[in-house]
mmCIF file of C-alpha atoms in Angstrom:
data_model
loop_
_atom_site.group_PDB
_atom_site.id
_atom_site.type_symbol
_atom_site.label_atom_id
_atom_site.label_comp_id
_atom_site.label_asym_id
_atom_site.label_seq_id
_atom_site.Cartn_x
_atom_site.Cartn_y
_atom_site.Cartn_z
ATOM 1 C CA MET A 125 -6.322 3.270 29.071
ATOM 2 C CA LYS A 126 -5.339 1.100 31.624
ATOM 3 C CA LYS A 127 -6.740 2.451 34.318
ATOM 4 C CA LEU A 128 -10.147 2.003 32.958
ATOM 5 C CA PRO A 129 -12.332 -0.429 35.389
ATOM 6 C CA ASN A 130 -13.460 -3.481 33.486
ATOM 7 C CA THR A 131 -11.075 -2.974 30.907
ATOM 8 C CA THR A 132 -8.427 -5.482 29.430
ATOM 9 C CA CYS A 133 -5.650 -4.436 27.122
ATOM 10 C CA ALA A 134 -4.750 -7.374 25.368
ATOM 11 C CA GLY A 135 -1.709 -5.546 23.266
ATOM 12 C CA TRP A 136 -0.791 -6.229 19.291
ATOM 13 C CA LEU A 137 -2.802 -9.562 18.477
ATOM 14 C CA ASP A 138 -2.661 -11.424 14.605
ATOM 15 C CA GLY A 139 -3.457 -14.762 13.608
ATOM 16 C CA ASP A 140 -5.667 -17.490 15.617
ATOM 17 C CA ASP A 141 -5.195 -15.212 19.207
ATOM 18 C CA LEU A 142 -7.111 -12.352 16.977
ATOM 19 C CA ALA A 143 -9.614 -14.546 15.252
ATOM 20 C CA THR A 144 -10.161 -15.859 18.924
ATOM 21 C CA ALA A 145 -10.832 -12.186 20.225
ATOM 22 C CA TYR A 146 -13.225 -11.493 18.102
ATOM 23 C CA ALA A 147 -15.093 -14.587 18.469
ATOM 24 C CA SER A 148 -15.024 -14.047 21.934
ATOM 25 C CA SER A 149 -16.520 -10.753 22.017
ATOM 26 C CA ASP A 150 -20.234 -9.695 21.572
ATOM 27 C CA ILE A 151 -19.746 -6.084 20.128
ATOM 28 C CA TYR A 152 -17.690 -4.411 18.181
ATOM 29 C CA LEU A 153 -17.499 -0.639 19.294
ATOM 30 C CA PHE A 154 -14.541 1.307 17.149
ATOM 31 C CA PRO A 155 -15.122 4.836 17.666
ATOM 32 C CA SER A 156 -11.310 5.635 14.850
ATOM 33 C CA SER A 157 -12.414 8.172 12.326
ATOM 34 C CA VAL A 158 -9.168 8.078 10.876
ATOM 35 C CA GLU A 159 -9.316 4.613 9.233
ATOM 36 C CA THR A 160 -9.160 4.312 5.222
ATOM 37 C CA PHE A 161 -11.385 1.257 4.072
ATOM 38 C CA GLY A 162 -11.586 0.139 7.460
ATOM 39 C CA ASN A 163 -10.136 -3.724 7.390
ATOM 40 C CA ALA A 164 -10.826 -4.490 11.591
ATOM 41 C CA THR A 165 -14.375 -3.411 11.115
ATOM 42 C CA LEU A 166 -14.591 -6.197 7.855
ATOM 43 C CA GLU A 167 -12.891 -8.602 9.899
ATOM 44 C CA ALA A 168 -15.281 -7.842 12.837
ATOM 45 C CA ALA A 169 -18.427 -8.149 10.898
ATOM 46 C CA ALA A 170 -16.861 -11.428 9.221
ATOM 47 C CA SER A 171 -16.738 -12.743 12.569
ATOM 48 C CA GLY A 172 -20.259 -12.078 13.134
ATOM 49 C CA LEU A 173 -19.998 -9.074 15.537
ATOM 50 C CA PRO A 174 -22.647 -5.939 15.382
ATOM 51 C CA LEU A 175 -20.995 -3.156 14.625
ATOM 52 C CA VAL A 176 -20.655 0.577 16.590
ATOM 53 C CA VAL A 177 -18.043 2.304 14.433
ATOM 54 C CA ASP A 178 -17.866 5.973 13.209
ATOM 55 C CA LEU A 179 -20.270 6.944 10.495
ATOM 56 C CA GLY A 180 -18.027 9.332 8.449
ATOM 57 C CA CYS A 181 -14.596 6.022 8.276
ATOM 58 C CA SER A 182 -16.593 2.786 8.421
ATOM 59 C CA GLY A 183 -20.079 3.694 7.476
ATOM 60 C CA HIS A 184 -19.639 1.872 3.924
ATOM 61 C CA LEU A 185 -19.361 -1.657 6.154
ATOM 62 C CA VAL A 186 -22.575 -0.642 8.394
ATOM 63 C CA LYS A 187 -25.895 -1.103 7.700
ATOM 64 C CA ASP A 188 -27.110 1.866 10.317
ATOM 65 C CA GLY A 189 -30.336 -0.476 12.408
ATOM 66 C CA VAL A 190 -29.497 -3.475 10.458
ATOM 67 C CA ASN A 191 -25.990 -4.914 11.560
ATOM 68 C CA GLY A 192 -25.056 -2.130 13.340
ATOM 69 C CA TYR A 193 -25.194 1.607 14.094
ATOM 70 C CA GLY A 194 -22.987 4.085 12.572
ATOM 71 C CA CYS A 195 -21.785 7.398 15.314
ATOM 72 C CA GLY A 196 -21.244 11.108 14.471
ATOM 73 C CA SER A 197 -17.228 11.415 15.247
ATOM 74 C CA ASP A 198 -18.038 13.604 18.025
ATOM 75 C CA ASP A 199 -21.852 12.248 19.244
ATOM 76 C CA LEU A 200 -20.697 10.432 22.610
ATOM 77 C CA ASP A 201 -24.095 10.214 23.174
ATOM 78 C CA ALA A 202 -24.761 8.028 20.139
ATOM 79 C CA TYR A 203 -22.090 5.661 20.679
ATOM 80 C CA TYR A 204 -23.220 5.026 24.294
ATOM 81 C CA GLN A 205 -26.896 4.165 23.160
ATOM 82 C CA ALA A 206 -26.050 2.229 20.548
ATOM 83 C CA THR A 207 -24.044 0.382 22.536
ATOM 84 C CA LEU A 208 -26.378 0.172 25.481
ATOM 85 C CA THR A 209 -29.268 -1.159 23.056
ATOM 86 C CA LEU A 210 -26.988 -3.941 22.032
ATOM 87 C CA LEU A 211 -25.438 -4.844 25.212
ATOM 88 C CA THR A 212 -29.784 -4.839 26.819
ATOM 89 C CA ASP A 213 -31.722 -6.358 23.439
ATOM 90 C CA ASP A 214 -30.078 -10.156 22.824
ATOM 91 C CA GLU A 215 -32.532 -10.596 20.348
ATOM 92 C CA LYS A 216 -31.197 -7.424 18.546
ATOM 93 C CA ARG A 217 -27.935 -8.763 19.051
ATOM 94 C CA ALA A 218 -28.040 -11.369 17.654
ATOM 95 C CA GLU A 219 -29.930 -10.826 14.245
ATOM 96 C CA PHE A 220 -27.508 -7.612 13.720
ATOM 97 C CA SER A 221 -24.431 -10.786 14.312
ATOM 98 C CA LEU A 222 -26.105 -12.849 11.819
ATOM 99 C CA GLN A 223 -26.619 -8.861 9.200
ATOM 100 C CA SER A 224 -22.478 -8.310 9.889
ATOM 101 C CA ARG A 225 -21.819 -12.083 8.626
ATOM 102 C CA GLN A 226 -23.752 -11.928 5.376
ATOM 103 C CA MET A 227 -22.681 -8.362 4.746
ATOM 104 C CA SER A 228 -18.960 -9.341 5.168
ATOM 105 C CA GLN A 229 -19.743 -11.825 2.508
ATOM 106 C CA GLN A 230 -19.896 -9.217 -0.432
ATOM 107 C CA TYR A 231 -16.078 -8.402 0.428
ATOM 108 C CA GLU A 232 -14.861 -11.748 0.055
ATOM 109 C CA ASN A 233 -11.947 -11.861 -2.334
ATOM 110 C CA ARG A 234 -13.284 -14.244 -5.513
ATOM 111 C CA LYS A 235 -16.356 -11.966 -5.528
ATOM 112 C CA VAL A 236 -13.944 -8.842 -5.001
ATOM 113 C CA MET A 237 -12.049 -9.902 -7.946
ATOM 114 C CA SER A 238 -15.217 -10.774 -10.342
ATOM 115 C CA GLN A 239 -16.828 -7.386 -9.686
ATOM 116 C CA MET A 240 -13.602 -5.808 -11.049
ATOM 117 C CA VAL A 241 -13.104 -8.131 -13.882
ATOM 118 C CA ALA A 242 -16.802 -7.244 -14.672
ATOM 119 C CA ASN A 243 -16.109 -3.908 -14.537
ATOM 120 C CA TYR A 244 -13.353 -3.829 -16.630
ATOM 121 C CA SER A 245 -15.335 -5.913 -19.249
ATOM 122 C CA HIS A 246 -17.749 -3.891 -18.921
ATOM 123 C CA VAL A 247 -15.607 -0.572 -19.917
ATOM 124 C CA TYR A 248 -13.791 -2.582 -23.125
ATOM 125 C CA ASP A 249 -16.842 -3.577 -24.511
ATOM 126 C CA GLU A 250 -18.156 -0.187 -24.323
ATOM 127 C CA PHE A 251 -15.001 1.419 -25.562
ATOM 128 C CA TYR A 252 -15.822 -0.362 -28.627
ATOM 129 C CA SER A 253 -19.323 -0.718 -29.353
ATOM 130 C CA LYS A 254 -20.496 2.550 -28.301
ATOM 131 C CA TYR A 255 -17.252 4.776 -29.129
ATOM 132 C CA GLY A 256 -15.487 2.203 -32.075
ATOM 133 C CA GLY A 257 -12.187 2.231 -30.169
ATOM 134 C CA HIS A 258 -11.147 5.748 -30.539
ATOM 135 C CA HIS A 259 -11.066 8.257 -27.569
ATOM 136 C CA ARG A 260 -11.891 10.981 -29.919
ATOM 137 C CA ASN A 261 -15.203 9.656 -29.925
ATOM 138 C CA ARG A 262 -15.404 8.883 -26.191
ATOM 139 C CA ASP A 263 -14.310 12.736 -25.636
ATOM 140 C CA LYS A 264 -17.148 14.487 -27.370
ATOM 141 C CA GLN A 265 -20.010 12.829 -25.236
ATOM 142 C CA TYR A 266 -17.952 14.953 -22.469
ATOM 143 C CA ALA A 267 -17.448 18.192 -24.717
ATOM 144 C CA ASN A 268 -18.527 21.542 -23.603
ATOM 145 C CA LYS A 269 -17.286 24.760 -23.817
ATOM 146 C CA ASP A 270 -14.459 24.415 -21.417
ATOM 147 C CA SER A 271 -13.623 21.132 -22.361
ATOM 148 C CA PHE A 272 -10.456 20.345 -24.170
ATOM 149 C CA LEU A 273 -9.150 24.312 -24.533
ATOM 150 C CA ALA A 274 -5.444 23.055 -25.064
ATOM 151 C CA GLY A 275 -6.723 20.266 -27.472
ATOM 152 C CA THR A 276 -7.265 16.627 -27.229
ATOM 153 C CA TYR A 277 -4.207 14.833 -27.686
ATOM 154 C CA PRO A 278 -2.716 13.166 -24.817
ATOM 155 C CA LYS A 279 -0.025 15.846 -24.477
ATOM 156 C CA PRO A 280 -1.694 18.767 -26.267
ATOM 157 C CA ILE A 281 1.120 21.235 -28.150
ATOM 158 C CA ALA A 282 0.470 23.801 -25.619
ATOM 159 C CA LEU A 283 1.527 21.635 -22.811
ATOM 160 C CA ALA A 284 4.757 20.310 -24.622
ATOM 161 C CA LEU A 285 6.072 24.224 -25.214
ATOM 162 C CA ILE A 286 4.991 24.983 -21.748
ATOM 163 C CA GLU A 287 7.201 21.843 -20.661
ATOM 164 C CA PHE A 288 10.050 22.801 -22.839
ATOM 165 C CA PHE A 289 10.849 26.514 -22.180
ATOM 166 C CA SER A 290 10.554 25.537 -18.544
ATOM 167 C CA TYR A 291 12.976 22.937 -18.940
ATOM 168 C CA GLU A 292 14.841 25.622 -20.487
ATOM 169 C CA ILE A 293 14.913 27.992 -18.130
ATOM 170 C CA GLY A 294 15.818 25.689 -15.412
ATOM 171 C CA LYS A 295 19.233 25.185 -17.448
ATOM 172 C CA LEU A 296 19.851 28.616 -17.485
ATOM 173 C CA LEU A 297 19.264 29.175 -14.085
ATOM 174 C CA THR A 298 21.387 25.920 -13.139
ATOM 175 C CA VAL A 299 23.764 27.835 -15.254
ATOM 176 C CA SER A 300 23.752 31.046 -13.867
ATOM 177 C CA PHE A 301 24.217 30.034 -10.398
ATOM 178 C CA ASN A 302 26.630 27.615 -10.888
ATOM 179 C CA GLY A 303 28.572 30.631 -12.394
ATOM 180 C CA ILE A 304 28.611 32.681 -8.942
ATOM 181 C CA PRO A 305 31.977 31.600 -7.126
ATOM 182 C CA LYS A 306 31.338 30.189 -3.775
ATOM 183 C CA VAL A 307 33.412 32.103 -0.896
ATOM 184 C CA PRO A 308 34.889 29.246 1.242
ATOM 185 C CA ARG A 309 34.198 29.948 4.657
ATOM 186 C CA TYR A 310 37.727 31.708 6.769
ATOM 187 C CA ASN A 311 39.493 29.419 8.529
ATOM 188 C CA PRO A 312 42.804 30.881 9.764
ATOM 189 C CA THR A 313 44.562 27.747 8.885
ATOM 190 C CA SER A 314 43.649 27.444 5.600
ATOM 191 C CA ASP A 315 46.225 28.571 2.538
ATOM 192 C CA ILE A 316 47.192 32.808 2.488
ATOM 193 C CA SER A 317 46.462 32.704 -0.866
ATOM 194 C CA VAL A 318 42.728 32.399 -0.406
ATOM 195 C CA VAL A 319 42.698 35.117 2.260
ATOM 196 C CA ALA A 320 44.558 36.886 -0.459
ATOM 197 C CA LYS A 321 42.021 36.786 -3.407
ATOM 198 C CA TYR A 322 38.687 36.702 -0.980
ATOM 199 C CA GLY A 323 39.698 39.509 2.079
ATOM 200 C CA ARG A 324 39.402 38.130 5.190
ATOM 201 C CA TYR A 325 35.869 38.012 6.908
ATOM 202 C CA GLU A 326 34.982 36.999 10.237
ATOM 203 C CA GLN A 327 33.235 34.147 11.068
ATOM 204 C CA PRO A 328 29.273 34.286 12.278
#
């Protein structure tokens, strides 16, 4: 990568150096297809950068044609055209920059935490108002002919029996294997009684 023309490899950046790098950029080109949530993409969006990213990886952070472009993992031409469009269209780049910044605000910590609390509150209220606080009432809503074949208890009797017998069989096998005498590897200097008991054999 260091041999690429017009390329600067900045190495590891964090803190103010990373923030300066984002703020000094015009476009965020990120073709990685192995990210999970995509924190780096979100950081770039929060810095007001138009995004050109992998659709399957960071696609949830880009609205194609609004704050950037999502490209297929192996679609090199799509990456090229998207980057070229943003490089040559100042107005679109400025508009995408604004949209990226606005999009990133929905992932601000307080908003994320508030939404999580709201989700939990909704589930809690529904559980008691709709199902009377009983799991069996909720389970009925999702029942079909193949549901809960082993019962509706957290640990059905069938599963408990399987676990019990598996455990007991495991103990028996352990005892059986432990009862097999282990023949020590022959050592010419070992006690003669060992050789007499097990017989001499050649080392592998």
